[in-house]
Short mmCIF file of C-alpha atoms in Angstrom, two decimals:
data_model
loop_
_atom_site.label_atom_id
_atom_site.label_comp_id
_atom_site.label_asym_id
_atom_site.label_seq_id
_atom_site.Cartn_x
_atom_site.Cartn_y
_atom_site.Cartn_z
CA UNK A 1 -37.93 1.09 13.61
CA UNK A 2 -37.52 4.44 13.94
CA UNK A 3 -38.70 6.68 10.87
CA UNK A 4 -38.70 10.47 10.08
CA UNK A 5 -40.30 10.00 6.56
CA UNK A 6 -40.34 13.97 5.59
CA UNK A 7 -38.29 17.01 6.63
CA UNK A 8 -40.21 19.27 9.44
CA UNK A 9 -40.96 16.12 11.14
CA UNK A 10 -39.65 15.97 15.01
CA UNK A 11 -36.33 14.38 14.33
CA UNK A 12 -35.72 11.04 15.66
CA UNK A 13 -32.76 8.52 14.82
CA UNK A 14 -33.47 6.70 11.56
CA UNK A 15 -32.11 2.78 13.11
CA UNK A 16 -32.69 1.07 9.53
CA UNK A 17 -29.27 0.32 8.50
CA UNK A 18 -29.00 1.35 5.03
CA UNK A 19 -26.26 1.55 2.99
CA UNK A 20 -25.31 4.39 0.26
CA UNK A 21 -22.35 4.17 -1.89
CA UNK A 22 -21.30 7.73 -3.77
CA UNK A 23 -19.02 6.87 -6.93
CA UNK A 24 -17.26 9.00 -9.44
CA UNK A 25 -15.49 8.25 -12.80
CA UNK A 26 -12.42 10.36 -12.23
CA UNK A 27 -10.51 12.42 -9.09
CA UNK A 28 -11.99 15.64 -8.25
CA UNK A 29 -15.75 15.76 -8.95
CA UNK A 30 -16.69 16.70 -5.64
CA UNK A 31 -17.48 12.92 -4.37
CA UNK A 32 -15.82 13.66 -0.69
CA UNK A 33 -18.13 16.85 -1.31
CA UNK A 34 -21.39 14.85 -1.63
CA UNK A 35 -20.98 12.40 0.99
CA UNK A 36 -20.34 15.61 3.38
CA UNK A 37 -23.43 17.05 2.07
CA UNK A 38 -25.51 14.11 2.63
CA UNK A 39 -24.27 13.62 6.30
CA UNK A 40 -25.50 17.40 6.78
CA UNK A 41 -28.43 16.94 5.58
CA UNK A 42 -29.91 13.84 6.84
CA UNK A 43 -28.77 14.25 10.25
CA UNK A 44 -31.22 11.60 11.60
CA UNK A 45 -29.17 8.65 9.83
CA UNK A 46 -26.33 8.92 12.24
CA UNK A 47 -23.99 7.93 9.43
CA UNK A 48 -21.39 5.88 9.54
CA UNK A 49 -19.04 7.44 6.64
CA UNK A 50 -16.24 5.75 4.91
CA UNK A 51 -13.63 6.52 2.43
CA UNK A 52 -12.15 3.75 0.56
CA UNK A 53 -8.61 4.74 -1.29
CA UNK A 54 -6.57 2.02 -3.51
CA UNK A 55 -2.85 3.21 -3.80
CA UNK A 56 -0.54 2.30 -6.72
CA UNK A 57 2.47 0.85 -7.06
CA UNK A 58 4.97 1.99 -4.91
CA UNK A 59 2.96 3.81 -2.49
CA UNK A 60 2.30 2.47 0.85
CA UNK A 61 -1.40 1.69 2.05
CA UNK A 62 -0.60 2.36 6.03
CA UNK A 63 0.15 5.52 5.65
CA UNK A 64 -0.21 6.62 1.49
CA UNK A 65 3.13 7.84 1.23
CA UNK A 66 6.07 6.42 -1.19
CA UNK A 67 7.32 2.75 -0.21
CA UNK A 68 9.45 0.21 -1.49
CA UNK A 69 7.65 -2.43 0.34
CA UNK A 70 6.66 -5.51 -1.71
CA UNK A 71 3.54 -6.98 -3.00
CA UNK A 72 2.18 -8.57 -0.03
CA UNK A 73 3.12 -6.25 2.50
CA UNK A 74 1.27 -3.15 4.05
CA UNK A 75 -1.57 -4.78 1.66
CA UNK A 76 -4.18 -2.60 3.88
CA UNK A 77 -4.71 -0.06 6.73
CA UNK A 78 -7.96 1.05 8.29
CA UNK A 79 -7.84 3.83 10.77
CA UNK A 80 -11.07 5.66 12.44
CA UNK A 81 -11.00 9.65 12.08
CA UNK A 82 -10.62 11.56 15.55
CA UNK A 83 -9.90 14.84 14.02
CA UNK A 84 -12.87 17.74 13.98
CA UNK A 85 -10.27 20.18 11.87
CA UNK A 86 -11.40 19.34 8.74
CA UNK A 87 -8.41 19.04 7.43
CA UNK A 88 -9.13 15.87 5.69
CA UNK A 89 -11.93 13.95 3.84
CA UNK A 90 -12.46 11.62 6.37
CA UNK A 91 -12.02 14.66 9.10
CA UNK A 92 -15.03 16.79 7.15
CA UNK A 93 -16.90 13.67 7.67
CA UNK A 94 -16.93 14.28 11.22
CA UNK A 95 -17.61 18.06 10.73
CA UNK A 96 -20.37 17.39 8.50
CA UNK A 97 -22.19 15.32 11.54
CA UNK A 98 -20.92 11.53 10.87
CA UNK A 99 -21.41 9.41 14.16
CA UNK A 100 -18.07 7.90 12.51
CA UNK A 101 -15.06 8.08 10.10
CA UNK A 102 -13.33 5.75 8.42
CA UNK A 103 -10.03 5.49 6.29
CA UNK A 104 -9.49 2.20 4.09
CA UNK A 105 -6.54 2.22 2.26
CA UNK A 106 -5.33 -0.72 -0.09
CA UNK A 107 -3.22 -1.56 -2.85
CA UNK A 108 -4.69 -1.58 -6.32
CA UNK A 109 -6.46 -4.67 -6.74
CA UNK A 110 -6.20 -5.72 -2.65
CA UNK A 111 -9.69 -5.14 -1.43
CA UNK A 112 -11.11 -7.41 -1.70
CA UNK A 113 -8.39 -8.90 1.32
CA UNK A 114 -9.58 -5.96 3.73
CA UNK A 115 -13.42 -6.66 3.33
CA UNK A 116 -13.93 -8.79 6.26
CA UNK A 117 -12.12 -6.29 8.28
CA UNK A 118 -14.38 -3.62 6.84
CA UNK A 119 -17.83 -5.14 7.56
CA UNK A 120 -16.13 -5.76 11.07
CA UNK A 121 -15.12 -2.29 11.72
CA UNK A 122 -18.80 -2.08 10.93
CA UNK A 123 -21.08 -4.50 12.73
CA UNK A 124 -22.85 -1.84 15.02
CA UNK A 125 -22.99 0.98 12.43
CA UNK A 126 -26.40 2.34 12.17
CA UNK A 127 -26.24 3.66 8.68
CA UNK A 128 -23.34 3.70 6.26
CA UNK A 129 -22.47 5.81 3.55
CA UNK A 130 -19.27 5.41 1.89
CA UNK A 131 -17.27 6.94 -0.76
CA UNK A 132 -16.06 4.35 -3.55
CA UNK A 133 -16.85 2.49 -6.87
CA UNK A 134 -15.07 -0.76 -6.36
CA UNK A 135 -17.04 -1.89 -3.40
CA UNK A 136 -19.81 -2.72 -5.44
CA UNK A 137 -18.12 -6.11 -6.01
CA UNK A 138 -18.77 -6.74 -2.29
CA UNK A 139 -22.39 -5.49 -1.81
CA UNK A 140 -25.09 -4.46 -3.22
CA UNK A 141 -26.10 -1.03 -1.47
CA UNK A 142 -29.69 0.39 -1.11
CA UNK A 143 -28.42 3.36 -3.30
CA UNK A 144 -25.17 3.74 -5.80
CA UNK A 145 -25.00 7.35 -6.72
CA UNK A 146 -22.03 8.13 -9.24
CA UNK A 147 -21.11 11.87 -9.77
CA UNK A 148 -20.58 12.42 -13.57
CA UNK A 149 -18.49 15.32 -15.55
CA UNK A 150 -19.00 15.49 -19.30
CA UNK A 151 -16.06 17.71 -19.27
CA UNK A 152 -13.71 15.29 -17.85
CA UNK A 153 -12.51 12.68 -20.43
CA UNK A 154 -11.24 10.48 -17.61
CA UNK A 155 -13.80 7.18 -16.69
CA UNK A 156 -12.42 4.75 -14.63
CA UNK A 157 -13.09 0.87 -15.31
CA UNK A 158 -14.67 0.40 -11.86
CA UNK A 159 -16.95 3.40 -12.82
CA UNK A 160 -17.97 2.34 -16.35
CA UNK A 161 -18.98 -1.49 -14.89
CA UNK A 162 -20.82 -0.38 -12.23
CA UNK A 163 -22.49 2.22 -13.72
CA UNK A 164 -25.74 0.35 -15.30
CA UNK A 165 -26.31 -0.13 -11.32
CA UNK A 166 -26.35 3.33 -10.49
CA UNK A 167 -30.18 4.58 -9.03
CA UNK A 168 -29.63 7.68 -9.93
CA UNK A 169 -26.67 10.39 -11.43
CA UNK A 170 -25.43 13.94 -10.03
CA UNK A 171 -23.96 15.83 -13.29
CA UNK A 172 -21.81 18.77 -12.99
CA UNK A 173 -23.12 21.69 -15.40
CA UNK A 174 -26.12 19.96 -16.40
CA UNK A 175 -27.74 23.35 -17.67
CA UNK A 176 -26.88 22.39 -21.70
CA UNK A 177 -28.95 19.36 -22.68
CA UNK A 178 -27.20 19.52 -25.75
CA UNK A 179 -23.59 18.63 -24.15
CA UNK A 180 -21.71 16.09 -25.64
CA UNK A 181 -19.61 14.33 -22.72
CA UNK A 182 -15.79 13.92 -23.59
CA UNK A 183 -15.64 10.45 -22.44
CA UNK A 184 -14.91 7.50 -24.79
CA UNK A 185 -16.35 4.30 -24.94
CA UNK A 186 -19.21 4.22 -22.74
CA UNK A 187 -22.81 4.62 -23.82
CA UNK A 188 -24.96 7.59 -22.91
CA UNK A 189 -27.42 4.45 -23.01
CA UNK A 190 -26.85 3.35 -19.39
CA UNK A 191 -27.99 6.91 -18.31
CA UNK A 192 -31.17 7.00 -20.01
CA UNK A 193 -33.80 5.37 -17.56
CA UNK A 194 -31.52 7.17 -14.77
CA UNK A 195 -32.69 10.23 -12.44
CA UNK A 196 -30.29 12.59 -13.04
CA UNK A 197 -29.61 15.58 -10.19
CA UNK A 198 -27.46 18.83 -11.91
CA UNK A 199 -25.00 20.30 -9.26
CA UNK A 200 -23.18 23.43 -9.43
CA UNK A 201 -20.21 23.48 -7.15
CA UNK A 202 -20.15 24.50 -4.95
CA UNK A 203 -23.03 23.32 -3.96
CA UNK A 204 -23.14 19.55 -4.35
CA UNK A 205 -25.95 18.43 -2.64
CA UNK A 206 -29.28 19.95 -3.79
CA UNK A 207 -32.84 19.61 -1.34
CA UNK A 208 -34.36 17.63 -4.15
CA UNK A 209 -30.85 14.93 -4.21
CA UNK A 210 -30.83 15.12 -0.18
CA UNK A 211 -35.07 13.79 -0.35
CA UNK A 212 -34.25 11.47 -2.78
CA UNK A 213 -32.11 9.73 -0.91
CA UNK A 214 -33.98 9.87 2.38
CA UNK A 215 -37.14 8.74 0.58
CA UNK A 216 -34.96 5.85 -1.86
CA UNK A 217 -33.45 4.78 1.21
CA UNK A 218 -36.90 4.33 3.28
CA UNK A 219 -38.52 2.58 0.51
CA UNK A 220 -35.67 0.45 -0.16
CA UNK A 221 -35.34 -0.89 3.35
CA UNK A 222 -38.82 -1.10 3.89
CA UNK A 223 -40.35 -2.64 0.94
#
């Protein structure tokens, strides 16, 4: 095993296949933002990223435009990013310093069905970090790390179940300790015991988030 426990270190490839998961409980808190900032800053993992995307109805996992196909069709796509433009999520991946980029696109409710090509596409990854909530019904990471708003009302189911499994919280504005969060129905409870890291876009990934997860990661997969 290869280990470069502390930045300033000589840098040498970190082969301990770990696996992060970055959440979110609504679109645009800066999740795509995070995992970018994590591949930039912990070089040495050689990650692996991936961006997992659930359509609707009526809109077409091969490509995520509008379809009329039916239920069981175009169920799931995964393609591998190629593109250094970043002039997509999975293409800022690349920028940011992934050794890989993946897109996995499913219907609502359908992936659980693209799984075992997943962990496929993955079988020689080194280290994996990937952007999604629903996943956690398929593995248990070394390190779920939701971003939270209090300002958006939105929470999404797959955020609000997974969230009492969450080792630690990035919180947008976090400089009022008297904010009251707009979201209903889920208890400020889960977030007590939690480590919570205050970004302000747009910077999203702070030096003390970025050695938390390099240190979280080491001890998890070497305890």
């Amino acid at each position: 095993m290869l280990v470069n426990l502390r930045r300033g270190w000589p840098r040498l490839y970190l082969n301990i296949m770990a696996t992060v998961v970055i959440g979110g409980h609504s679109r645009n808190l800066g999740k795509t933002s995070v995992v970018a900032g994590l591949i930039s800053a912990l070089p040495e993992y050689q990650w692996t990223a991936v961006k997992i995307t659930q359509f609707g109805h009526g809109v077409c996992s091969v490509n995520g435009e509008s379809c009329d196909c039916s239920t069981d069709e175009h169920t799931q796509a995964i393609s591998e990013e190629k593109s250094r433009a970043g002039d997509s999520d999975t293409s800022r991946f690349l920028v940011a310093g992934a050794a890989r980029s993946l897109w996995v696109r499913t219907k609502q409710g359908w992936l659980a069905e693209a799984m075992p090509d997943i962990r496929s596409r993955l079988g020689d990854a080194t280290n994996i970090i990937i952007e999604s909530n629903s996943v956690l019904k398929f593995l248990r990471p070394d390190l779920y790390i939701p971003v939270l708003d209090f300002n958006t009302a939105d929470f999404k189911d797959s955020a609000r179940e997974f969230l009492d499994r969450a080792d630690a919280v990035i919180l947008h504005n976090a400089k009022n300790a008297d904010a009251v969060p707009a979201w209903k129905n889920v208890s400020l409870r889960l977030l007590q015991s939690k480590r919570v890291f205050p970004i302000t876009p747009p910077e999203y990934v702070t030096t003390e988030l970025a050695d938390f997860v390099r240190d979280s990661v080491l001890h998890n997969v070497t305890e």
